[in-house]
PDB file of C-alpha atoms and ligand atoms in Angstrom:
ATOM      1  CA  MET A   1      11.303  -3.958  -1.038  1.00 69.00           C
ATOM      2  CA  ASN A   2      11.680  -3.296  -4.751  1.00 81.00           C
ATOM      3  CA  ARG A   3       9.413  -6.078  -6.016  1.00 95.00           C
ATOM      4  CA  PRO A   4       5.914  -5.639  -7.428  1.00 96.00           C
ATOM      5  CA  ILE A   5       2.553  -6.639  -5.985  1.00 98.00           C
ATOM      6  CA  GLY A   6       0.841  -9.156  -8.281  1.00 98.00           C
ATOM      7  CA  ILE A   7      -2.884  -8.759  -8.939  1.00 98.00           C
ATOM      8  CA  ILE A   8      -5.056 -11.205 -10.907  1.00 98.00           C
ATOM      9  CA  ASP A   9      -8.604 -11.359 -12.193  1.00 97.00           C
ATOM     10  CA  SER A  10     -10.576 -13.127 -14.887  1.00 96.00           C
ATOM     11  CA  GLY A  11     -10.601  -9.824 -16.796  1.00 94.00           C
ATOM     12  CA  ILE A  12     -10.795  -6.109 -16.170  1.00 93.00           C
ATOM     13  CA  GLY A  13     -12.848  -6.289 -12.942  1.00 94.00           C
ATOM     14  CA  GLY A  14      -9.760  -6.603 -10.761  1.00 96.00           C
ATOM     15  CA  LEU A  15      -8.728  -3.147 -11.924  1.00 95.00           C
ATOM     16  CA  THR A  16     -11.299  -1.808  -9.442  1.00 94.00           C
ATOM     17  CA  VAL A  17      -9.108  -3.313  -6.709  1.00 96.00           C
ATOM     18  CA  ALA A  18      -5.830  -2.355  -8.429  1.00 96.00           C
ATOM     19  CA  SER A  19      -6.878   1.302  -8.658  1.00 94.00           C
ATOM     20  CA  GLU A  20      -7.591   1.377  -4.918  1.00 95.00           C
ATOM     21  CA  ILE A  21      -4.208  -0.226  -4.161  1.00 96.00           C
ATOM     22  CA  MET A  22      -2.530   2.362  -6.429  1.00 94.00           C
ATOM     23  CA  ARG A  23      -4.364   5.146  -4.573  1.00 94.00           C
ATOM     24  CA  GLN A  24      -3.505   3.909  -1.071  1.00 95.00           C
ATOM     25  CA  LEU A  25       0.045   2.755  -1.917  1.00 95.00           C
ATOM     26  CA  PRO A  26       1.378   5.065  -4.660  1.00 93.00           C
ATOM     27  CA  LYS A  27       4.979   3.871  -4.293  1.00 94.00           C
ATOM     28  CA  GLU A  28       4.159   0.222  -4.897  1.00 95.00           C
ATOM     29  CA  PRO A  29       4.719  -1.183  -8.408  1.00 95.00           C
ATOM     30  CA  ILE A  30       1.986  -3.524  -9.645  1.00 96.00           C
ATOM     31  CA  VAL A  31       1.877  -6.378 -12.118  1.00 97.00           C
ATOM     32  CA  TYR A  32      -1.712  -7.046 -13.195  1.00 97.00           C
ATOM     33  CA  ILE A  33      -2.979 -10.014 -15.173  1.00 98.00           C
ATOM     34  CA  GLY A  34      -6.525 -10.081 -16.567  1.00 97.00           C
ATOM     35  CA  ASP A  35      -7.628 -13.317 -18.231  1.00 96.00           C
ATOM     36  CA  SER A  36     -10.184 -11.619 -20.495  1.00 94.00           C
ATOM     37  CA  ALA A  37      -9.858 -14.282 -23.217  1.00 94.00           C
ATOM     38  CA  ARG A  38     -11.337 -16.883 -20.839  1.00 95.00           C
ATOM     39  CA  CYS A  39     -13.698 -14.556 -18.950  1.00 94.00           C
ATOM     40  CA  PRO A  40     -16.202 -15.185 -17.379  1.00 94.00           C
ATOM     41  CA  TYR A  41     -14.934 -17.563 -14.707  1.00 96.00           C
ATOM     42  CA  GLY A  42     -18.242 -17.411 -12.785  1.00 95.00           C
ATOM     43  CA  PRO A  43     -20.123 -20.167 -14.636  1.00 95.00           C
ATOM     44  CA  ARG A  44     -17.065 -22.445 -15.071  1.00 95.00           C
ATOM     45  CA  PRO A  45     -16.513 -25.688 -13.136  1.00 96.00           C
ATOM     46  CA  VAL A  46     -14.389 -25.313 -10.011  1.00 97.00           C
ATOM     47  CA  GLU A  47     -11.520 -27.356 -11.501  1.00 96.00           C
ATOM     48  CA  GLU A  48     -11.260 -25.021 -14.475  1.00 96.00           C
ATOM     49  CA  VAL A  49     -11.253 -21.910 -12.264  1.00 97.00           C
ATOM     50  CA  ARG A  50      -8.547 -23.561 -10.158  1.00 97.00           C
ATOM     51  CA  ALA A  51      -6.374 -24.405 -13.198  1.00 97.00           C
ATOM     52  CA  PHE A  52      -6.699 -20.955 -14.792  1.00 97.00           C
ATOM     53  CA  THR A  53      -6.005 -19.167 -11.517  1.00 98.00           C
ATOM     54  CA  TRP A  54      -2.862 -21.216 -10.875  1.00 97.00           C
ATOM     55  CA  GLN A  55      -1.658 -20.365 -14.383  1.00 97.00           C
ATOM     56  CA  MET A  56      -1.963 -16.665 -13.542  1.00 98.00           C
ATOM     57  CA  ILE A  57      -0.271 -17.200 -10.185  1.00 97.00           C
ATOM     58  CA  GLY A  58       2.551 -19.040 -11.964  1.00 96.00           C
ATOM     59  CA  ARG A  59       3.045 -16.122 -14.315  1.00 96.00           C
ATOM     60  CA  LEU A  60       3.138 -13.676 -11.392  1.00 97.00           C
ATOM     61  CA  LEU A  61       5.772 -15.780  -9.642  1.00 97.00           C
ATOM     62  CA  HIS A  62       7.919 -15.592 -12.794  1.00 95.00           C
ATOM     63  CA  GLU A  63       7.535 -11.811 -12.583  1.00 95.00           C
ATOM     64  CA  GLY A  64       9.051 -11.906  -9.075  1.00 96.00           C
ATOM     65  CA  VAL A  65       6.084 -10.545  -7.124  1.00 97.00           C
ATOM     66  CA  LYS A  66       6.329 -10.129  -3.352  1.00 97.00           C
ATOM     67  CA  MET A  67       2.603 -10.586  -2.688  1.00 98.00           C
ATOM     68  CA  ILE A  68      -0.417 -11.826  -4.627  1.00 98.00           C
ATOM     69  CA  VAL A  69      -3.869 -10.261  -4.568  1.00 98.00           C
ATOM     70  CA  ILE A  70      -6.570 -12.511  -6.003  1.00 98.00           C
ATOM     71  CA  ALA A  71      -8.804  -9.637  -7.129  1.00 98.00           C
ATOM     72  CA  CYS A  72     -11.528 -12.010  -8.261  1.00 97.00           C
ATOM     73  CA  ASN A  73     -14.171 -13.368  -5.906  1.00 97.00           C
ATOM     74  CA  THR A  74     -14.756 -16.491  -7.987  1.00 96.00           C
ATOM     75  CA  ALA A  75     -11.044 -17.378  -7.889  1.00 98.00           C
ATOM     76  CA  THR A  76     -10.729 -16.352  -4.222  1.00 98.00           C
ATOM     77  CA  ALA A  77     -13.502 -18.779  -3.277  1.00 97.00           C
ATOM     78  CA  VAL A  78     -11.677 -21.658  -5.003  1.00 97.00           C
ATOM     79  CA  VAL A  79      -7.950 -20.999  -4.602  1.00 98.00           C
ATOM     80  CA  LEU A  80      -7.228 -18.618  -1.693  1.00 98.00           C
ATOM     81  CA  GLU A  81      -6.688 -21.205   1.036  1.00 97.00           C
ATOM     82  CA  GLU A  82      -4.548 -23.551  -1.085  1.00 97.00           C
ATOM     83  CA  ALA A  83      -2.464 -20.652  -2.450  1.00 98.00           C
ATOM     84  CA  ARG A  84      -1.796 -19.484   1.122  1.00 98.00           C
ATOM     85  CA  ALA A  85      -0.811 -23.020   2.086  1.00 98.00           C
ATOM     86  CA  GLN A  86       1.498 -23.533  -0.878  1.00 97.00           C
ATOM     87  CA  LEU A  87       3.203 -20.163  -1.433  1.00 98.00           C
ATOM     88  CA  ASP A  88       5.789 -18.518   0.763  1.00 95.00           C
ATOM     89  CA  ILE A  89       4.607 -14.997  -0.040  1.00 97.00           C
ATOM     90  CA  PRO A  90       1.430 -13.378   1.363  1.00 97.00           C
ATOM     91  CA  VAL A  91      -1.781 -13.999  -0.607  1.00 98.00           C
ATOM     92  CA  VAL A  92      -4.795 -11.720  -0.195  1.00 98.00           C
ATOM     93  CA  GLY A  93      -8.341 -12.431  -1.365  1.00 98.00           C
ATOM     94  CA  VAL A  94     -11.341 -10.135  -1.745  1.00 97.00           C
ATOM     95  CA  ILE A  95     -14.110 -11.993   0.092  1.00 97.00           C
ATOM     96  CA  ARG A  96     -13.178 -11.425   3.728  1.00 97.00           C
ATOM     97  CA  PRO A  97     -12.430  -7.709   3.176  1.00 96.00           C
ATOM     98  CA  GLY A  98     -15.898  -7.325   1.566  1.00 96.00           C
ATOM     99  CA  ALA A  99     -17.519  -9.103   4.504  1.00 97.00           C
ATOM    100  CA  ILE A 100     -15.660  -6.878   7.005  1.00 96.00           C
ATOM    101  CA  SER A 101     -16.848  -3.725   5.214  1.00 95.00           C
ATOM    102  CA  ALA A 102     -20.449  -4.939   5.226  1.00 97.00           C
ATOM    103  CA  ILE A 103     -20.402  -5.720   8.935  1.00 97.00           C
ATOM    104  CA  GLN A 104     -18.980  -2.255   9.627  1.00 96.00           C
ATOM    105  CA  VAL A 105     -21.713  -0.555   7.627  1.00 96.00           C
ATOM    106  CA  SER A 106     -24.916  -2.542   8.254  1.00 98.00           C
ATOM    107  CA  GLU A 107     -27.195  -1.151  10.949  1.00 98.00           C
ATOM    108  CA  ASN A 108     -29.977  -3.733  10.787  1.00 98.00           C
ATOM    109  CA  ARG A 109     -27.587  -6.747  10.534  1.00 98.00           C
ATOM    110  CA  HIS A 110     -29.251  -7.767   7.286  1.00 98.00           C
ATOM    111  CA  VAL A 111     -26.888  -7.971   4.313  1.00 98.00           C
ATOM    112  CA  ALA A 112     -27.270  -9.066   0.698  1.00 98.00           C
ATOM    113  CA  VAL A 113     -24.494 -10.299  -1.525  1.00 98.00           C
ATOM    114  CA  ILE A 114     -24.505 -10.515  -5.299  1.00 98.00           C
ATOM    115  CA  GLY A 115     -21.825 -12.336  -7.264  1.00 97.00           C
ATOM    116  CA  THR A 116     -21.121 -14.849  -9.990  1.00 96.00           C
ATOM    117  CA  ILE A 117     -22.736 -18.290 -10.042  1.00 97.00           C
ATOM    118  CA  GLY A 118     -19.476 -19.777  -8.702  1.00 96.00           C
ATOM    119  CA  THR A 119     -19.085 -17.321  -5.827  1.00 97.00           C
ATOM    120  CA  ILE A 120     -22.712 -17.610  -4.700  1.00 98.00           C
ATOM    121  CA  ALA A 121     -22.655 -21.434  -4.973  1.00 97.00           C
ATOM    122  CA  SER A 122     -19.483 -21.548  -2.840  1.00 97.00           C
ATOM    123  CA  ASN A 123     -21.337 -19.864   0.054  1.00 98.00           C
ATOM    124  CA  ALA A 124     -18.037 -18.129   0.831  1.00 97.00           C
ATOM    125  CA  TYR A 125     -19.601 -14.760   1.710  1.00 98.00           C
ATOM    126  CA  THR A 126     -22.176 -16.239   4.064  1.00 98.00           C
ATOM    127  CA  MET A 127     -19.422 -18.169   5.830  1.00 98.00           C
ATOM    128  CA  ALA A 128     -17.168 -15.097   6.003  1.00 98.00           C
ATOM    129  CA  LEU A 129     -20.004 -12.920   7.346  1.00 98.00           C
ATOM    130  CA  HIS A 130     -21.045 -15.525   9.921  1.00 98.00           C
ATOM    131  CA  SER A 131     -17.458 -16.028  11.038  1.00 97.00           C
ATOM    132  CA  ILE A 132     -17.553 -12.354  12.089  1.00 97.00           C
ATOM    133  CA  ASP A 133     -21.164 -12.175  13.350  1.00 97.00           C
ATOM    134  CA  GLU A 134     -23.365 -15.265  13.299  1.00 97.00           C
ATOM    135  CA  ASN A 135     -26.507 -13.170  13.816  1.00 96.00           C
ATOM    136  CA  VAL A 136     -26.265 -11.417  10.466  1.00 98.00           C
ATOM    137  CA  THR A 137     -29.032 -12.374   8.031  1.00 98.00           C
ATOM    138  CA  VAL A 138     -27.654 -12.939   4.540  1.00 98.00           C
ATOM    139  CA  GLU A 139     -29.445 -12.872   1.172  1.00 98.00           C
ATOM    140  CA  SER A 140     -27.472 -14.198  -1.816  1.00 98.00           C
ATOM    141  CA  LEU A 141     -28.107 -13.784  -5.511  1.00 98.00           C
ATOM    142  CA  ALA A 142     -26.095 -14.727  -8.582  1.00 98.00           C
ATOM    143  CA  CYS A 143     -26.143 -12.120 -11.368  1.00 98.00           C
ATOM    144  CA  PRO A 144     -24.490 -13.932 -14.305  1.00 96.00           C
ATOM    145  CA  LEU A 145     -25.395 -11.254 -16.855  1.00 97.00           C
ATOM    146  CA  PHE A 146     -23.346  -8.494 -15.197  1.00 97.00           C
ATOM    147  CA  VAL A 147     -19.810  -9.641 -16.100  1.00 94.00           C
ATOM    148  CA  PRO A 148     -20.422  -9.994 -19.870  1.00 93.00           C
ATOM    149  CA  LEU A 149     -22.036  -6.536 -19.771  1.00 94.00           C
ATOM    150  CA  VAL A 150     -18.959  -5.007 -18.136  1.00 92.00           C
ATOM    151  CA  GLU A 151     -16.404  -6.844 -20.304  1.00 86.00           C
ATOM    152  CA  GLN A 152     -18.208  -5.600 -23.424  1.00 87.00           C
ATOM    153  CA  GLY A 153     -18.072  -2.036 -22.065  1.00 88.00           C
ATOM    154  CA  THR A 154     -21.778  -1.457 -21.318  1.00 93.00           C
ATOM    155  CA  ILE A 155     -21.697   0.090 -17.843  1.00 93.00           C
ATOM    156  CA  LYS A 156     -24.482   2.662 -18.229  1.00 95.00           C
ATOM    157  CA  GLY A 157     -27.491   3.441 -20.416  1.00 97.00           C
ATOM    158  CA  PRO A 158     -30.799   1.652 -21.079  1.00 97.00           C
ATOM    159  CA  GLU A 159     -29.340  -1.828 -21.687  1.00 97.00           C
ATOM    160  CA  ALA A 160     -27.297  -1.812 -18.471  1.00 98.00           C
ATOM    161  CA  GLU A 161     -30.274  -0.410 -16.510  1.00 98.00           C
ATOM    162  CA  ALA A 162     -32.670  -3.067 -17.822  1.00 98.00           C
ATOM    163  CA  VAL A 163     -30.288  -5.977 -17.106  1.00 98.00           C
ATOM    164  CA  VAL A 164     -29.520  -4.699 -13.605  1.00 98.00           C
ATOM    165  CA  ARG A 165     -33.183  -4.026 -12.779  1.00 98.00           C
ATOM    166  CA  GLU A 166     -34.333  -7.472 -13.923  1.00 98.00           C
ATOM    167  CA  SER A 167     -31.441  -9.289 -12.261  1.00 98.00           C
ATOM    168  CA  LEU A 168     -31.972  -7.563  -8.895  1.00 98.00           C
ATOM    169  CA  ALA A 169     -35.781  -8.020  -8.901  1.00 98.00           C
ATOM    170  CA  PRO A 170     -35.657 -11.091  -6.557  1.00 98.00           C
ATOM    171  CA  LEU A 171     -33.988  -8.933  -3.878  1.00 98.00           C
ATOM    172  CA  GLN A 172     -36.581  -6.147  -3.882  1.00 95.00           C
ATOM    173  CA  GLY A 173     -38.328  -5.796  -0.533  1.00 94.00           C
ATOM    174  CA  ALA A 174     -36.077  -8.303   1.267  1.00 97.00           C
ATOM    175  CA  GLY A 175     -35.215  -5.765   4.000  1.00 97.00           C
ATOM    176  CA  PHE A 176     -31.405  -5.618   3.894  1.00 98.00           C
ATOM    177  CA  ASP A 177     -29.683  -2.265   4.359  1.00 98.00           C
ATOM    178  CA  THR A 178     -26.303  -3.209   2.843  1.00 98.00           C
ATOM    179  CA  LEU A 179     -25.404  -4.859  -0.453  1.00 98.00           C
ATOM    180  CA  ILE A 180     -21.980  -6.402  -1.074  1.00 97.00           C
ATOM    181  CA  LEU A 181     -20.778  -6.303  -4.660  1.00 97.00           C
ATOM    182  CA  GLY A 182     -19.271  -9.788  -4.463  1.00 97.00           C
ATOM    183  CA  CYS A 183     -17.611  -9.590  -7.860  1.00 96.00           C
ATOM    184  CA  THR A 184     -14.854  -7.173  -8.769  1.00 95.00           C
ATOM    185  CA  HIS A 185     -16.527  -6.351 -12.085  1.00 94.00           C
ATOM    186  CA  TYR A 186     -19.673  -5.038 -10.376  1.00 96.00           C
ATOM    187  CA  PRO A 187     -18.288  -1.733  -8.977  1.00 95.00           C
ATOM    188  CA  LEU A 188     -18.245  -0.521 -12.569  1.00 94.00           C
ATOM    189  CA  LEU A 189     -22.059  -0.854 -12.518  1.00 97.00           C
ATOM    190  CA  LYS A 190     -22.368   0.702  -9.041  1.00 97.00           C
ATOM    191  CA  PRO A 191     -24.338   3.854 -10.031  1.00 97.00           C
ATOM    192  CA  VAL A 192     -26.884   1.727 -11.921  1.00 98.00           C
ATOM    193  CA  ILE A 193     -27.142  -0.783  -9.049  1.00 98.00           C
ATOM    194  CA  GLU A 194     -27.578   2.015  -6.484  1.00 98.00           C
ATOM    195  CA  ALA A 195     -30.371   3.564  -8.530  1.00 97.00           C
ATOM    196  CA  CYS A 196     -32.262   0.236  -8.333  1.00 97.00           C
ATOM    197  CA  LEU A 197     -31.919  -0.084  -4.561  1.00 97.00           C
ATOM    198  CA  PRO A 198     -32.652   3.268  -2.925  1.00 96.00           C
ATOM    199  CA  GLY A 199     -31.742   3.434   0.770  1.00 96.00           C
ATOM    200  CA  VAL A 200     -29.304   0.514   0.522  1.00 98.00           C
ATOM    201  CA  THR A 201     -25.573   1.061   1.090  1.00 98.00           C
ATOM    202  CA  VAL A 202     -23.665  -0.575  -1.745  1.00 97.00           C
ATOM    203  CA  ILE A 203     -20.135  -1.629  -0.927  1.00 94.00           C
ATOM    204  CA  SER A 204     -17.249  -3.049  -2.895  1.00 93.00           C
ATOM    205  CA  SER A 205     -14.271  -4.783  -1.370  1.00 91.00           C
ATOM    206  CA  GLY A 206     -11.516  -2.770  -3.107  1.00 93.00           C
ATOM    207  CA  GLU A 207     -10.938  -0.260  -0.332  1.00 92.00           C
ATOM    208  CA  GLU A 208     -10.790  -2.807   2.509  1.00 93.00           C
ATOM    209  CA  THR A 209      -8.670  -5.177   0.372  1.00 96.00           C
ATOM    210  CA  ALA A 210      -6.155  -2.366  -0.236  1.00 96.00           C
ATOM    211  CA  ARG A 211      -6.053  -1.700   3.515  1.00 95.00           C
ATOM    212  CA  GLU A 212      -5.261  -5.375   4.128  1.00 96.00           C
ATOM    213  CA  VAL A 213      -2.499  -5.258   1.487  1.00 98.00           C
ATOM    214  CA  SER A 214      -1.080  -2.165   3.138  1.00 97.00           C
ATOM    215  CA  SER A 215      -1.147  -3.682   6.654  1.00 96.00           C
ATOM    216  CA  LEU A 216       0.532  -6.881   5.474  1.00 97.00           C
ATOM    217  CA  LEU A 217       3.281  -5.031   3.599  1.00 96.00           C
ATOM    218  CA  PHE A 218       4.162  -2.939   6.616  1.00 94.00           C
ATOM    219  CA  TYR A 219       3.821  -5.863   9.026  1.00 94.00           C
ATOM    220  CA  HIS A 220       6.270  -7.927   6.951  1.00 93.00           C
ATOM    221  CA  SER A 221       8.508  -4.874   6.263  1.00 93.00           C
ATOM    222  CA  MET A 222       7.947  -5.500   2.548  1.00 92.00           C
ATOM    223  CA  ASN A 223       6.818  -1.986   1.680  1.00 91.00           C
ATOM    224  CA  GLU A 224       8.592  -0.036  -1.044  1.00 84.00           C
ATOM    225  CA  GLN A 225      10.557   2.775   0.580  1.00 81.00           C
ATOM    226  CA  HIS A 226      12.537   4.466  -2.165  1.00 80.00           C
ATOM    227  CA  GLN A 227      10.593   4.728  -5.367  1.00 76.00           C
ATOM    228  CA  ALA A 228       8.955   8.168  -5.689  1.00 76.00           C
ATOM    229  CA  LYS A 229       6.314   6.983  -8.116  1.00 79.00           C
ATOM    230  CA  ALA A 230       5.696   3.406  -9.114  1.00 87.00           C
ATOM    231  CA  THR A 231       5.589   2.035 -12.643  1.00 89.00           C
ATOM    232  CA  HIS A 232       3.153  -0.753 -13.383  1.00 93.00           C
ATOM    233  CA  ARG A 233       2.870  -3.604 -15.875  1.00 95.00           C
ATOM    234  CA  PHE A 234      -0.442  -4.861 -17.208  1.00 96.00           C
ATOM    235  CA  TYR A 235      -1.034  -8.126 -19.040  1.00 97.00           C
ATOM    236  CA  THR A 236      -4.207  -9.380 -20.661  1.00 96.00           C
ATOM    237  CA  THR A 237      -4.972 -12.619 -22.429  1.00 96.00           C
ATOM    238  CA  GLY A 238      -7.422 -10.556 -24.485  1.00 94.00           C
ATOM    239  CA  GLU A 239      -6.944  -7.546 -26.683  1.00 93.00           C
ATOM    240  CA  ALA A 240      -4.380  -5.075 -25.297  1.00 94.00           C
ATOM    241  CA  ASN A 241      -5.845  -1.920 -26.838  1.00 93.00           C
ATOM    242  CA  GLN A 242      -9.335  -2.567 -25.556  1.00 90.00           C
ATOM    243  CA  PHE A 243      -7.929  -3.266 -22.074  1.00 92.00           C
ATOM    244  CA  LYS A 244      -5.951  -0.042 -22.194  1.00 92.00           C
ATOM    245  CA  GLN A 245      -8.925   2.054 -23.289  1.00 90.00           C
ATOM    246  CA  LEU A 246     -11.267   0.649 -20.644  1.00 87.00           C
ATOM    247  CA  ALA A 247      -8.662   1.086 -17.900  1.00 89.00           C
ATOM    248  CA  ALA A 248      -8.153   4.714 -18.906  1.00 89.00           C
ATOM    249  CA  SER A 249     -11.762   5.711 -19.452  1.00 85.00           C
ATOM    250  CA  TRP A 250     -13.325   3.976 -16.461  1.00 81.00           C
ATOM    251  CA  LEU A 251     -10.657   4.035 -13.803  1.00 80.00           C
ATOM    252  CA  ASN A 252      -8.306   6.727 -14.943  1.00 84.00           C
ATOM    253  CA  ILE A 253      -5.517   4.156 -15.058  1.00 84.00           C
ATOM    254  CA  HIS A 254      -3.156   5.305 -17.808  1.00 81.00           C
ATOM    255  CA  THR A 255      -0.450   2.935 -18.878  1.00 77.00           C
ATOM    256  CA  ASP A 256       1.734   2.405 -21.907  1.00 71.00           C
ATOM    257  CA  SER A 257       2.624  -1.017 -20.712  1.00 84.00           C
ATOM    258  CA  VAL A 258      -0.241  -3.351 -21.636  1.00 93.00           C
ATOM    259  CA  ALA A 259       0.836  -6.586 -23.296  1.00 94.00           C
ATOM    260  CA  SER A 260      -1.201  -9.484 -24.627  1.00 95.00           C
ATOM    261  CA  ILE A 261      -0.053 -12.815 -23.238  1.00 96.00           C
ATOM    262  CA  HIS A 262      -1.014 -16.443 -23.601  1.00 94.00           C
ATOM    263  CA  LEU A 263      -1.476 -18.569 -20.487  1.00 93.00           C
ATOM    264  CA  ASP A 264      -1.354 -22.325 -20.252  1.00 80.00           C
ATOM    265  CA  GLY A 265       0.451 -25.191 -18.600  1.00 58.00           C
ATOM    266  CA  PRO A 266       1.239 -25.682 -14.925  1.00 49.00           C
ATOM    267  CA  LEU A 267       3.587 -22.817 -14.142  1.00 46.00           C
ATOM    268  CA  PRO A 268       4.100 -22.541 -10.361  1.00 45.00           C
ATOM    269  CA  VAL A 269       7.804 -22.081  -9.634  1.00 42.00           C
ATOM    270  CA  GLN A 270       9.294 -24.396  -7.028  1.00 41.00           C
ATOM    271  CA  ALA A 271      11.606 -21.699  -5.673  1.00 38.00           C
ATOM    272  CA  THR A 272       8.698 -19.680  -4.391  1.00 54.00           C
ATOM    273  CA  MET A 273       6.574 -22.605  -3.241  1.00 59.00           C
ATOM    274  CA  LYS A 274       6.725 -23.499   0.463  1.00 63.00           C
ATOM    275  CA  SER A 275       9.020 -26.402   1.161  1.00 51.00           C
ATOM    276  CA  LYS A 276       7.141 -29.391   2.516  1.00 47.00           C
TER     277      LYS A 276
HETATM  278  N1  DGL B   1     -14.356 -10.466 -11.402  1.00 73.87           N
HETATM  279  C1  DGL B   1     -14.567 -11.786 -10.976  1.00 73.87           C
HETATM  280  C2  DGL B   1     -15.134 -11.940  -9.605  1.00 73.87           C
HETATM  281  O1  DGL B   1     -14.864 -11.085  -8.788  1.00 73.87           O
HETATM  282  C3  DGL B   1     -15.012 -12.822 -11.927  1.00 73.87           C
HETATM  283  C4  DGL B   1     -16.046 -12.551 -12.910  1.00 73.87           C
HETATM  284  C5  DGL B   1     -16.148 -13.719 -13.856  1.00 73.87           C
HETATM  285  O2  DGL B   1     -15.172 -13.973 -14.535  1.00 73.87           O
HETATM  286  O3  DGL B   1     -17.198 -14.371 -13.899  1.00 73.87           O
HETATM  287  O4  DGL B   1     -15.808 -12.889  -9.306  1.00 73.87           O
END
């Protein structure tokens, strides 16, 4: 099916999921929206996260996407269920795939999750983990300093190391063997996080999320069959050049097509909403 997959995040973090989808599904065109101008979403009230996320979804529907990936844990926790209920295209979040990966990897059934204030307060990971295995012990910690660090481009060096070390201090010695990066910005800090937690397996949800996208596309016969190599479109509410540079230098995503956009107003399109 010659329609793109829509991917959204509060900023550039969702590119960690987009790059995995591009790797696993090279024929699939992508439309990505990063709301960098209003990032971070993590400390915002739920109603604001809901409104901003629906604005991005509305824009994706105007772009004619065949599926939506909410590549933001904070937005997934707030909007996933209602988006699935209201839209007539598949909607994928990043929390359940992260929980599945952790359960697959953990040997001592003791898992920690780090995320934004919003994601941790929602308890969404604990619920997702316990829906798979209620005997898993879960530690949760909000790390609100990580997203600003990533959006400003500081993913290694002494400043990143100090912030990560201090933020993760409450988890030291807790006994978990697996850490879920419950925010799509955090994989960009993965080497620094791993250095702080020797012996712990650090997982991000990108790979498992891409597998879910792939399964759904094939299940619904929505996969792209003809295009040899996909072309992608990237939109940011922030500065296009900065977005482009970070995408290229961190994730090897090279694109000429990055445009700055402005998002507001209630945009969902009736034609692609489920009829009541
Ligand atoms: N990347 C997002 C997440 O996965 C949101 C970060 C933020 O905007 O606070 O939660």
